[in-house]
Coordinates of C-alpha atoms and ligand atoms in Angstrom, one line a residue:
X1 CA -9.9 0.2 -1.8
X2 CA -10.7 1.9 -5.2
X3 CA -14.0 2.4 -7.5
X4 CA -13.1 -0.2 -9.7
X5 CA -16.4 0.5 -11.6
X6 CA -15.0 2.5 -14.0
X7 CA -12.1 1.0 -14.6
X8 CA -12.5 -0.6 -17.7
X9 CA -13.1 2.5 -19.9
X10 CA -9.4 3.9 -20.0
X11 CA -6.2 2.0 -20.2
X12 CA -3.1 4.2 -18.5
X13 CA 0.2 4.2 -19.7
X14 CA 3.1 3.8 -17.9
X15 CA 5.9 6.9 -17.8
X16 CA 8.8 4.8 -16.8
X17 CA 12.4 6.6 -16.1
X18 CA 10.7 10.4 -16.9
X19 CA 13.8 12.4 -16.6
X20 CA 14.3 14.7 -14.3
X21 CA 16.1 17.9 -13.8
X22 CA 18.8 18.1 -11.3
X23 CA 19.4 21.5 -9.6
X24 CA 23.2 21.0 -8.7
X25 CA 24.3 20.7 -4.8
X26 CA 27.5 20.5 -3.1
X27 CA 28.0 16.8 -2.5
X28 CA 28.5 16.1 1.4
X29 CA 31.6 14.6 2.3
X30 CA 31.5 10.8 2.4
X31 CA 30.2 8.7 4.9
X32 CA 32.8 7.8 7.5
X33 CA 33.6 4.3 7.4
X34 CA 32.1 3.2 11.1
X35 CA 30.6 -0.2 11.5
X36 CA 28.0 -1.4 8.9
X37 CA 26.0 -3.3 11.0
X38 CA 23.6 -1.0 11.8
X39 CA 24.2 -1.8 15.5
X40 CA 24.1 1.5 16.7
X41 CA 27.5 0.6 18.3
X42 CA 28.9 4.2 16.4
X43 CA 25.8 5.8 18.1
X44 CA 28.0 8.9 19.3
X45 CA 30.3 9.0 15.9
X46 CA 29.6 12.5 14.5
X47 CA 29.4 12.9 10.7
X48 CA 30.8 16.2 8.4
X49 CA 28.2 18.9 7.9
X50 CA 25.6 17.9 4.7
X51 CA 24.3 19.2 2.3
X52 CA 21.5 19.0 0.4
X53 CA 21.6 17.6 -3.1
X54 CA 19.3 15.6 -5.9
X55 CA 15.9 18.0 -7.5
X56 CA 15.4 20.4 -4.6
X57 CA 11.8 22.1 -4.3
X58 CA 11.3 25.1 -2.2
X59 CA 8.3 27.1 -0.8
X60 CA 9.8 29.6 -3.6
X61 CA 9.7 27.5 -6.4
X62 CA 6.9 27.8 -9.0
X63 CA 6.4 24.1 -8.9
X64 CA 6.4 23.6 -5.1
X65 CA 2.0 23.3 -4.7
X66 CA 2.1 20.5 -7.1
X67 CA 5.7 18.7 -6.0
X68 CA 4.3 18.9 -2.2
X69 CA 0.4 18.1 -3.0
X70 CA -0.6 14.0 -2.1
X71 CA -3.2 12.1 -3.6
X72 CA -5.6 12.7 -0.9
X73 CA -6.1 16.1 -1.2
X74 CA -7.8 15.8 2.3
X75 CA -4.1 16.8 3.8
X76 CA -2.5 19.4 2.9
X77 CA 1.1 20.4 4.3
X78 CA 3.7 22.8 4.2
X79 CA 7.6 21.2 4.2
X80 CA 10.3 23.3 3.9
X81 CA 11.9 21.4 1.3
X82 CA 11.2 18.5 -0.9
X83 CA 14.0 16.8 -1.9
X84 CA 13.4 14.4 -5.5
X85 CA 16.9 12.2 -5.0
X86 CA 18.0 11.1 -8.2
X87 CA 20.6 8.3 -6.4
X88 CA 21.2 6.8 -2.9
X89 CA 23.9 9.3 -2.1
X90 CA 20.9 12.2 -2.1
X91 CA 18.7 10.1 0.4
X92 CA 22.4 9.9 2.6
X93 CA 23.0 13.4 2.4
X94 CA 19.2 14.5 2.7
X95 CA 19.3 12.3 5.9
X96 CA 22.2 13.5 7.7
X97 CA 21.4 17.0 6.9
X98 CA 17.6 16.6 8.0
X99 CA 19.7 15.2 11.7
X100 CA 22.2 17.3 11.7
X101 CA 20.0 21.0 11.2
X102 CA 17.5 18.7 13.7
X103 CA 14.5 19.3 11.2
X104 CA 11.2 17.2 11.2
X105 CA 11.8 14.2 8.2
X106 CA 9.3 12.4 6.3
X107 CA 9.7 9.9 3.5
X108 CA 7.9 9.5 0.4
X109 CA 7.6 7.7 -3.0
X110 CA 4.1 7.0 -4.3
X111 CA 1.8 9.9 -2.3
X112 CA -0.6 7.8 -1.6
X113 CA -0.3 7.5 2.4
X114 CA -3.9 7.6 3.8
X115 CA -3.1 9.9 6.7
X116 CA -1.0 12.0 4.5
X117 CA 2.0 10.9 6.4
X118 CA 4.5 11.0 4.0
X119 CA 4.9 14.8 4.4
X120 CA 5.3 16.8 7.4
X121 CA 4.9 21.1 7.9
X122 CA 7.8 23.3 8.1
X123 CA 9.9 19.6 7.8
X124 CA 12.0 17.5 4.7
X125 CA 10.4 15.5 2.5
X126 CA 13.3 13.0 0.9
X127 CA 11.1 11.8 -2.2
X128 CA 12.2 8.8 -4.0
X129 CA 10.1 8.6 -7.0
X130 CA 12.7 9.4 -9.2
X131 CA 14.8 6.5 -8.7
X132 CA 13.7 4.5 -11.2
X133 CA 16.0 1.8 -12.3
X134 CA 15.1 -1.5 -13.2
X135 CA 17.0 -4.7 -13.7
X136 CA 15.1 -7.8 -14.2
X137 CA 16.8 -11.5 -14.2
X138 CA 14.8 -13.5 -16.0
X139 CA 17.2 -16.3 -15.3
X140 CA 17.1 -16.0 -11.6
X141 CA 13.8 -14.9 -11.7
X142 CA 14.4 -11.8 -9.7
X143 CA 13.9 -8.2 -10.4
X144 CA 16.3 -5.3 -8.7
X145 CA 14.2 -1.9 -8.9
X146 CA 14.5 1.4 -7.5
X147 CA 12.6 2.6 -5.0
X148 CA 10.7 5.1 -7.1
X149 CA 8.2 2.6 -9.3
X150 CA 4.8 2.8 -9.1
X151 CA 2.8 -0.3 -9.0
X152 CA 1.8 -0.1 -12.9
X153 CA 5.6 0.8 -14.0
X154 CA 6.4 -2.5 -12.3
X155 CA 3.3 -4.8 -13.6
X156 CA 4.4 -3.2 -17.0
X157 CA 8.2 -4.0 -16.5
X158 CA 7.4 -7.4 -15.5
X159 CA 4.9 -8.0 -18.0
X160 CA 7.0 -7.7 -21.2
X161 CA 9.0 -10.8 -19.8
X162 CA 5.7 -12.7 -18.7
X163 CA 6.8 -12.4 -15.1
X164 CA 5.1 -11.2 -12.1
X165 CA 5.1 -9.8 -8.5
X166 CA 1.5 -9.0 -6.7
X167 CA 0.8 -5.5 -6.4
X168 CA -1.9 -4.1 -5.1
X169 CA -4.9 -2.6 -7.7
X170 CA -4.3 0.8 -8.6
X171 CA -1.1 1.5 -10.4
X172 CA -0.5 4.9 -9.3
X173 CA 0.1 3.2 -5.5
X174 CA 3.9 3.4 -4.5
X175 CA 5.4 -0.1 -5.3
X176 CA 7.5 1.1 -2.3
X177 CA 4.8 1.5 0.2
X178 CA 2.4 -0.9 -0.7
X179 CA 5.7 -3.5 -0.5
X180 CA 6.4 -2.4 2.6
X181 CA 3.5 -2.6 4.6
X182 CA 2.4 -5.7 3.1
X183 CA 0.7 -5.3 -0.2
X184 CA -2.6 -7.5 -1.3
X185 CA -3.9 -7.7 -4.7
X186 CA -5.4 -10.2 -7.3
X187 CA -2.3 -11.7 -7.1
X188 CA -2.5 -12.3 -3.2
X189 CA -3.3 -16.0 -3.2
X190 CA -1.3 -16.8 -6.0
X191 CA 1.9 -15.3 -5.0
X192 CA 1.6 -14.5 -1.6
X193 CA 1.9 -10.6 -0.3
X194 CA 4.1 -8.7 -1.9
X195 CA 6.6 -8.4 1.1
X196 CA 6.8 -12.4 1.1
X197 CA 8.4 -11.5 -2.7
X198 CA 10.8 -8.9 -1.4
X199 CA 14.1 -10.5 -0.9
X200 CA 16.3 -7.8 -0.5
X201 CA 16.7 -4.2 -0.4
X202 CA 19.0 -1.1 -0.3
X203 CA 18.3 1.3 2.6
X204 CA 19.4 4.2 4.0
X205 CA 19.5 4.6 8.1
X206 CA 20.5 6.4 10.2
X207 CA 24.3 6.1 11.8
X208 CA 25.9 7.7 14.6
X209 CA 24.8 11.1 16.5
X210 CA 23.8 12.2 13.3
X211 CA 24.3 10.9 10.4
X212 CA 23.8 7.9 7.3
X213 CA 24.4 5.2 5.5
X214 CA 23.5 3.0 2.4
X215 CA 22.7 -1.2 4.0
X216 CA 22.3 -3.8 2.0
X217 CA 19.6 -6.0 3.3
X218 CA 19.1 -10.2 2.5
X219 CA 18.0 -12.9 3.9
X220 CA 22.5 -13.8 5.5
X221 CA 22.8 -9.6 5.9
X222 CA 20.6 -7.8 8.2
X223 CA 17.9 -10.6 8.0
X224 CA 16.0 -9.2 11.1
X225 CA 15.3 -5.7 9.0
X226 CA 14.4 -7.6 6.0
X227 CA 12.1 -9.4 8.5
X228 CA 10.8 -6.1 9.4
X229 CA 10.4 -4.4 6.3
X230 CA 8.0 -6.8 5.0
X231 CA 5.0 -5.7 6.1
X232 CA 6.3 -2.6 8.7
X233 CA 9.0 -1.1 6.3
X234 CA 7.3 2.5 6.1
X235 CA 9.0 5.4 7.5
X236 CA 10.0 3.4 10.0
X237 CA 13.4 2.1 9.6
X238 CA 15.4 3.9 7.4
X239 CA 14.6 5.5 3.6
X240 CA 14.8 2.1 1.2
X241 CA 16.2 3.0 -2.4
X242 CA 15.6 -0.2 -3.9
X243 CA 13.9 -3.3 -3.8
X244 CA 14.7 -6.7 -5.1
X245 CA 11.5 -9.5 -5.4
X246 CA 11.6 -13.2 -6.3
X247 CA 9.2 -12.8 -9.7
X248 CA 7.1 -15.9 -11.0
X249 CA 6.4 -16.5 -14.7
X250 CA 2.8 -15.7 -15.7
X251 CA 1.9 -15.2 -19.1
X252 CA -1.8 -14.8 -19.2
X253 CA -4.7 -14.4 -17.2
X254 CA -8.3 -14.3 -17.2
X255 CA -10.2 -11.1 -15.6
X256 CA -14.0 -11.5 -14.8
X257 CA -16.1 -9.2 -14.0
X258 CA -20.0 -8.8 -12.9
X259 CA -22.5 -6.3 -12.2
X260 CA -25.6 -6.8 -9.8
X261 CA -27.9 -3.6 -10.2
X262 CA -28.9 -2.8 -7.0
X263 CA -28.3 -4.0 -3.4
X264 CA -31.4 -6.9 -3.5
X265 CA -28.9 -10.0 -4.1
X266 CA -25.9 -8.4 -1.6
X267 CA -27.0 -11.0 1.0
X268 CA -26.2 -13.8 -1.5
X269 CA -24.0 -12.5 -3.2
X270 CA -21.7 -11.6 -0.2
X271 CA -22.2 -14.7 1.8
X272 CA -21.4 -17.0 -1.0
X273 CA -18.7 -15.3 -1.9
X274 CA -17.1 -15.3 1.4
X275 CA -17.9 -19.3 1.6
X276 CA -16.3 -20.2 -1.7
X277 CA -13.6 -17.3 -2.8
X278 CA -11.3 -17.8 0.0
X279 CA -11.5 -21.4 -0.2
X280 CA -11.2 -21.9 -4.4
X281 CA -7.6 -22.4 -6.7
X282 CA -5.1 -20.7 -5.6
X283 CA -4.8 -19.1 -9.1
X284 CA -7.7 -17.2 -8.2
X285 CA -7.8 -13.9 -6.7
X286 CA -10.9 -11.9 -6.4
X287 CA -12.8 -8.6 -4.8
X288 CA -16.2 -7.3 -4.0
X289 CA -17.1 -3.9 -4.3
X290 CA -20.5 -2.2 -2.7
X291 CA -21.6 0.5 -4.3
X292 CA -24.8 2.5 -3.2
X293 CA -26.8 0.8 -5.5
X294 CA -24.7 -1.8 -7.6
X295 CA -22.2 -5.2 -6.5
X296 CA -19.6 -5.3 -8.4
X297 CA -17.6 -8.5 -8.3
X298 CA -13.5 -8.6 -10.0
X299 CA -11.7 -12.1 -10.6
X300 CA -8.2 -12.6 -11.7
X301 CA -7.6 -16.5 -12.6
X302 CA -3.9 -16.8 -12.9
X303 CA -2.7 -18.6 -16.4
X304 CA -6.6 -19.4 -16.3
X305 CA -9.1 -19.6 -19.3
X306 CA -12.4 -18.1 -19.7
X307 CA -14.2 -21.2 -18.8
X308 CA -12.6 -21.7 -16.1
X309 CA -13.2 -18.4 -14.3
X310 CA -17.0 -19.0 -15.0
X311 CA -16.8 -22.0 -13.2
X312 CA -14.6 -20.9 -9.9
X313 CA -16.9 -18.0 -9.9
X314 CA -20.1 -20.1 -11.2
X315 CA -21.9 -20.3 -7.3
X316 CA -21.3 -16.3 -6.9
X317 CA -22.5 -15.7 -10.4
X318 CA -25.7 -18.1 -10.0
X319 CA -27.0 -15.7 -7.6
X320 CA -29.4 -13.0 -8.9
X321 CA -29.0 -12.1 -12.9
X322 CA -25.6 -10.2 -13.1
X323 CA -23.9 -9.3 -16.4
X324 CA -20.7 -10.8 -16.7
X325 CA -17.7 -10.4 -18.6
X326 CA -14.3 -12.0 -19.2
X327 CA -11.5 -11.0 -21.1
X328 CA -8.4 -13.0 -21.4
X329 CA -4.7 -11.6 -22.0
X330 CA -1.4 -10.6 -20.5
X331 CA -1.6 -9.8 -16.8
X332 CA 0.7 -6.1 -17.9
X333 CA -2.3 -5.6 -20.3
X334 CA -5.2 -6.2 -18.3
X335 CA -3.5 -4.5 -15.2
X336 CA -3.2 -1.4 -17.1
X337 CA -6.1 -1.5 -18.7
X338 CA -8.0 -1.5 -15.4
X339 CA -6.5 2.0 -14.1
X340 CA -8.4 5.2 -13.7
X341 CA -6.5 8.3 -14.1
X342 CA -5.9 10.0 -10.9
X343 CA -7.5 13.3 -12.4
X344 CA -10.4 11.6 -12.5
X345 CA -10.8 10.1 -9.2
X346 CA -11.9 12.7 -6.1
X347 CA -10.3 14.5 -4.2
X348 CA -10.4 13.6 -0.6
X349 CA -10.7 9.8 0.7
X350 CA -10.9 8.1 4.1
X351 CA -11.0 4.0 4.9
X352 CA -11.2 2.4 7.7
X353 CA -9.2 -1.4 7.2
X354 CA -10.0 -4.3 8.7
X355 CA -9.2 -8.3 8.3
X356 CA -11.4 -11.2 9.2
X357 CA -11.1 -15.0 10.2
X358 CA -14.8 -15.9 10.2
X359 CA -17.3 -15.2 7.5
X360 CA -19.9 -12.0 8.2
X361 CA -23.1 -13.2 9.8
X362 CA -26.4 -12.3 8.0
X363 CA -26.4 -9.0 10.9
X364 CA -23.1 -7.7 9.3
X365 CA -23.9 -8.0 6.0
X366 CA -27.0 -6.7 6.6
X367 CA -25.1 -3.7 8.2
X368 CA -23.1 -2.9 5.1
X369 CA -26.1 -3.1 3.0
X370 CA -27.7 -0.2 5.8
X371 CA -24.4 1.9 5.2
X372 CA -23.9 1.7 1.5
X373 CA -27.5 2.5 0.8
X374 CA -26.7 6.1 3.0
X375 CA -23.1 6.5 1.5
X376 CA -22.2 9.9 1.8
X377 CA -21.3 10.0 -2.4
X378 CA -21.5 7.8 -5.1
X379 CA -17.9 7.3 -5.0
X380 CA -17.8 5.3 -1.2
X381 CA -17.8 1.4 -1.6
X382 CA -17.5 -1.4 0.6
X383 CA -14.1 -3.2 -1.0
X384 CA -13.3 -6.7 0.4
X385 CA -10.4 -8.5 -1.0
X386 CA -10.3 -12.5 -0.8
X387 CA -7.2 -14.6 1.2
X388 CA -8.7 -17.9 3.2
X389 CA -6.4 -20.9 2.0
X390 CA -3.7 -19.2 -0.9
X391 CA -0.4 -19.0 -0.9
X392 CA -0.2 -15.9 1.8
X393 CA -0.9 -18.1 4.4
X394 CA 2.7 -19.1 4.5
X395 CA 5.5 -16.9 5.3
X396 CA 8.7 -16.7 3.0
X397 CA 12.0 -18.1 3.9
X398 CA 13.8 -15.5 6.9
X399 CA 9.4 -14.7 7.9
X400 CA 7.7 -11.5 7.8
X401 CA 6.0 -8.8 10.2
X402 CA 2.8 -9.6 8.3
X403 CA 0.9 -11.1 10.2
X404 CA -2.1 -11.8 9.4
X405 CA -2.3 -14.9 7.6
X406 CA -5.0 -16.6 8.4
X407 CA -7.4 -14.1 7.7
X408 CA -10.6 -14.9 5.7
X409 CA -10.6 -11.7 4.1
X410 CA -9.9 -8.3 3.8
X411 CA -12.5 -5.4 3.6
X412 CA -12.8 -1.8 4.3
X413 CA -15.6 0.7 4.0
X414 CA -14.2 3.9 1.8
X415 CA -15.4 7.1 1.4
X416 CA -14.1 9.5 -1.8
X417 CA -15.7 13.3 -1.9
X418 CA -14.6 16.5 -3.4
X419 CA -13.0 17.4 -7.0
X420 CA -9.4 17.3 -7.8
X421 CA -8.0 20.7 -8.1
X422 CA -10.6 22.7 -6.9
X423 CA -9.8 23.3 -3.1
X424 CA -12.5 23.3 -0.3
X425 CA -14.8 21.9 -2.5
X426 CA -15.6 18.8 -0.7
X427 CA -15.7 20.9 2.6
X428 CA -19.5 20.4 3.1
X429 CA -19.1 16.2 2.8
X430 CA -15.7 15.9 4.9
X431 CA -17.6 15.7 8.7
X432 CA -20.5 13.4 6.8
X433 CA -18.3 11.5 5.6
X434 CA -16.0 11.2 8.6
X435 CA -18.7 10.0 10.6
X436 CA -20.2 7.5 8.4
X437 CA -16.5 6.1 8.5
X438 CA -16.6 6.2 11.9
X439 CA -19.6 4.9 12.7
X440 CA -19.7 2.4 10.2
X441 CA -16.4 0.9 11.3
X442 CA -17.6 1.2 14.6
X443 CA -21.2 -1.3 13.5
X444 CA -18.5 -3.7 12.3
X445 CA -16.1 -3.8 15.3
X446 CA -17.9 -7.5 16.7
X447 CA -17.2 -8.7 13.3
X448 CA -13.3 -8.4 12.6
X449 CA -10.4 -8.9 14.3
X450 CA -6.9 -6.8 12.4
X451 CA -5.8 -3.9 10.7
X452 CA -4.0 -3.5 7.9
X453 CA -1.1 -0.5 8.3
X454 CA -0.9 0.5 4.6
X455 CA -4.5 1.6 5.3
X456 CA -4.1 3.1 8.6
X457 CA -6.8 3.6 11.5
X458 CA -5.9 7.3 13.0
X459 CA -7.2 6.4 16.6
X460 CA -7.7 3.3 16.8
X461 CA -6.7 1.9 19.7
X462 CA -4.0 -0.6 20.5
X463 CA -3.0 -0.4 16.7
X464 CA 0.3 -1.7 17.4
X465 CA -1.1 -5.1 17.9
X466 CA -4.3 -4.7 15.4
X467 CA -1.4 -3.9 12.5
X468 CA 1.1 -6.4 13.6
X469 CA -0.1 -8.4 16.8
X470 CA 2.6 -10.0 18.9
X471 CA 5.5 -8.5 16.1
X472 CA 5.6 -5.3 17.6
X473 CA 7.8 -6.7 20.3
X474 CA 9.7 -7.7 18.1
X475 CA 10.0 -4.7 15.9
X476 CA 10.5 -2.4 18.8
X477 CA 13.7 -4.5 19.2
X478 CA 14.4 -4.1 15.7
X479 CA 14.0 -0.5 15.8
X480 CA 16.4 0.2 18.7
X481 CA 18.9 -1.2 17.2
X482 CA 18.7 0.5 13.6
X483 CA 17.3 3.5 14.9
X484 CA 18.1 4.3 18.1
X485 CA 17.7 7.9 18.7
X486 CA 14.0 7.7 16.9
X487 CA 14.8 9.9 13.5
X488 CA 12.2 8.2 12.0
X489 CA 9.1 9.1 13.7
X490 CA 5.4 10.1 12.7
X491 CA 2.1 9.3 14.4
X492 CA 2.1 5.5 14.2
X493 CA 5.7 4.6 14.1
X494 CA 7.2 2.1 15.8
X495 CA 8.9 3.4 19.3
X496 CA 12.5 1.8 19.8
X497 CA 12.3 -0.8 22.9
X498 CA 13.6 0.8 26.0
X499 CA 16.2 -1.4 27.1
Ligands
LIG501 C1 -6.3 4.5 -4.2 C2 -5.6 3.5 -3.3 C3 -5.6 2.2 -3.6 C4 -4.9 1.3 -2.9 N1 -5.0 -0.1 -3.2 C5 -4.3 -0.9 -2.4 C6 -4.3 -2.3 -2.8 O1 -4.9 -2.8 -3.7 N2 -3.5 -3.2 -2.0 C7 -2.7 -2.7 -1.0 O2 -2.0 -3.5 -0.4 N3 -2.7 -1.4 -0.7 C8 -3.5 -0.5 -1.3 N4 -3.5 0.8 -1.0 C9 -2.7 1.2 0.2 C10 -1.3 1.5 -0.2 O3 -0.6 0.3 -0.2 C11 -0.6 2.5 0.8 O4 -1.3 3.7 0.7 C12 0.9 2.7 0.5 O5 1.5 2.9 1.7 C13 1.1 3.8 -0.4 O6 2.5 3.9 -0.8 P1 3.0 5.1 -1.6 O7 4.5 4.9 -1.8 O8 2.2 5.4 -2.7 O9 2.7 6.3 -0.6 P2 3.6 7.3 0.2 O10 2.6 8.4 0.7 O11 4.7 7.9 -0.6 O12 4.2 6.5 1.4 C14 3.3 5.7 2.2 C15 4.1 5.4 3.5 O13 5.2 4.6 3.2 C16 6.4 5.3 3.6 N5 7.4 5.1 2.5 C17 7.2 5.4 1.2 N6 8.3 5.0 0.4 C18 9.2 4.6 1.3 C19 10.5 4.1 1.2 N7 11.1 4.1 0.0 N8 11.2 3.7 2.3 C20 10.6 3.8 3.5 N9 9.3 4.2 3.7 C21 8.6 4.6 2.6 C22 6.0 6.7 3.8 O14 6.9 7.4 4.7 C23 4.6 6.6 4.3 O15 4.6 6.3 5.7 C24 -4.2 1.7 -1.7 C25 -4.1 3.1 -1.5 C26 -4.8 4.0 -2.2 C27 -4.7 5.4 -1.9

């Protein structure tokens, strides 16, 4: 998913509630009062004309190459507006206005879409990376944020009350996004996905002919597009402004990690750790990552000690002589002391995602280890991220579109080429490294059975039911009745069922 190699030399620090500068706009009239139940039963009511308000970017402004630009620099577009909403009433307005001047929309909060299909050419971007509220309970155990927080802002946030929410790895990752699709980490078997922790949410969708409105969605209220937000929320549904999540106390942790030079032990080390890791405490949550010459192995033992991470670990480690460390500490700590700045990180990427029921036979493994040795850079890696018998094998209360549950693990091969800032100049690896992608998610096709939508497959087929098997029926029901005319659209959205 991400080098994690080099994780460990800088610790990141989180920019929580950055202000931001507010170019005035004429407030659009508010929303008419037509039903709320997202029925589509107004579907001809007509809305008064919008208009655009919240941090508006244009093609003109000075600042508009960096407010557009995504973290993979592999895709590069050209909207005709971004528009940063600083509160709910922005997304409305940005909404109706995108319908009613019938211009291409896209939705984005974190950047870090794989395809780069959070942004669209000569279309709207409504951003939402500036709402940054956050409200934690710590009697209730439950956090309200805004839909703007990345990953590490929420670890951090969390952290300081020694409560948690799984997240996926890097914290510059949309806690929106990665939420929404799903969203496996270290935390995976102890918590469950992140979805399975979302318990309610503010969203924006679309209403009538052509225009919006703020839902509140729980478990009693809109329950069937809570059901489908967890795990096929993105830019399919509506524009959610904020998220609330069950959080569970955690106060420490304990963080391995080990280093195998070279690819020698990769049989061993693999197989062993696809027999044991899925299968050990729940509290533990741990990745591979295949370099071109080095295994690196990450473990996260949830309010675990030092000893006892050895041991979980112990058959993985007893394989080959790899050096190990451990460090034990607050989960907000450790998190952030794992992140790489994005500066430092290349400039284009492409993955290829895939789950798995039944452990690699010696010919896959053996296939990876063929691959890695003729990775197109130093930064590719085969990641692989452990679930077998932990908690996300059962669904929260009200279920989720995530589906797949009784995978063995998760792995994708990943390819990163090209520096940051310097256009073009990965040019001469992108078809190298888009065919080793290709081919070598092609080699491991026999081997795995699922996709996972936050890392999407561009032409893959029957993604509907690799992402979300027998769901998408389901969701295409869903979808025709909160979005009936198909406003939110891009190259793997969900169609609305045809009735
Ligand atoms: C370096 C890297 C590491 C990653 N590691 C992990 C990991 O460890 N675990 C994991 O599960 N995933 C991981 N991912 C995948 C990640 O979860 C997805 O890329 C995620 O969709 C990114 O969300 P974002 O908000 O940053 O991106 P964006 O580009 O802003 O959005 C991604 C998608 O979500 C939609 N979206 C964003 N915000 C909203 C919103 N508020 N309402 C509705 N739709 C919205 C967008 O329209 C787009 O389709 C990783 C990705 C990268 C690039």
């Amino acid at each position: 998913m991400r080098d994690l190699s080099r994780r460990n030399l800088l610790k990141a620090t989180a920019a929580v509630g950055a202000g931001a500068v507010v170019i005035p706009g004429v407030v659009a009239g508010s929303t008419p009062g037509i039903a709320a139940d997202g029925s589509g039963s107004s579907i001809g009511a007509r809305f008064p004309s919008a208009k655009l308000t919240g941090r508006i970017v244009r093609p003109s402004d000075p600042g508009y190459g960096k407010a557009s630009l995504g973290w993979d620099e592999l895709f590069v577009r050209y909207p005709l507006v971004i528009v940063f909403a600083q509160e709910t009433q922005d997304v409305v307005n940005a909404l109706t206005w995108a319908r009613q001047n019938d211009v291409a929309l896209r939705v984005r909060s974190g950047r870090h879409s794989l395809e780069g299909w959070s942004n669209v050419d000569n279309g709207i971007v409504i951003d939402v990376s500036e709402l940054k509220s956050t409200h934690i309970d710590t009697a209730s155990r439950t956090a309200r944020v805004g839909a703007g927080l990345n990953q590490l802002e929420a670890v951090t946030a969390l952290g300081k009350y020694d409560l948690a929410v799984t997240t996926g790895t890097e914290g510059s990752v949309g806690l929106s996004g990665a939420t929404l699709g799903g969203g496996l980490g270290f935390l995976t078997r102890y918590l469950g996905m992140a979805c399975d922790n979302l318990i309610g949410a503010e969203i924006v969708v679309a209403s009538g002919a052509d225009g919006a409105k703020a839902i509140e969605v729980d478990p009693w209220n809109h329950s069937d597009l809570l059901w489908a937000l967890r795990g096929a929320g993105n830019g399919n549904f509506g524009i959610v402004t904020a998220l609330t999540y069950k959080v569970a106390p955690l106060k420490s942790v304990a963080y391995l990690q080990a280093t195998w030079e070279g690819l020698d032990d990769l049989y061993g080390v693999f197989d062993t750790w696809q027999r044991t890791a899925p299968f050990a405490d729940h509290r533990l949550g741990s990745q591979l990552e295949i370099h071109k010459s080095q295994i690196l192995l990450f473990g996260v033992l949830a309010e675990g000690s030092e000893a006892e991470a050895r041991e979980l670990l112990g058959p993985i480690l007893s394989i080959g002589n790899p050096e190990v460390t451990v460090q034990t500490g607050g989960w907000g700590d450790t998190y952030a002391g794992f992140q790489i700045p994005t500066e430092d990180e290349p400039a284009n990427w492409k993955f290829f995602s895939q789950f798995t029921s039944e452990p690699f036979p010696r010919r896959a493994i053996s296939l990876i280890r063929a691959f890695m040795e003729n990775a197109p850079s130093d930064d590719s890696n085969f990641f692989t991220q452990a679930f077998g018998t932990g908690a996300q094998t059962q669904e929260p209360f009200g279920g989720a579109a995530f589906p797949h549950r009784d995978a063995l693990f998760y792995s994708e091969p990943g390819a990163g080429w090209g520096t940051r800032g310097e256009p073009d100049s990965g040019d001469a690896v992108t078809p190298i490294a888009q065919t080793w992608i290709a081919e070598f998610s092609q080699a491991l096709r026999p081997y795995v059975n699922g996709a996972y939508v936050n890392v999407p497959n561009i032409g893959m087929a029957e993604w509907e039911t690799a992402y979300w098997r027998s769901n998408f029926r389901r969701l295409r029901k869903i979808k025709a009745k909160y979005d009936p005319h198909n406003v939110f659209q891009y190259e793997q959205s969900i169609p609305p069922a045809t009735l």
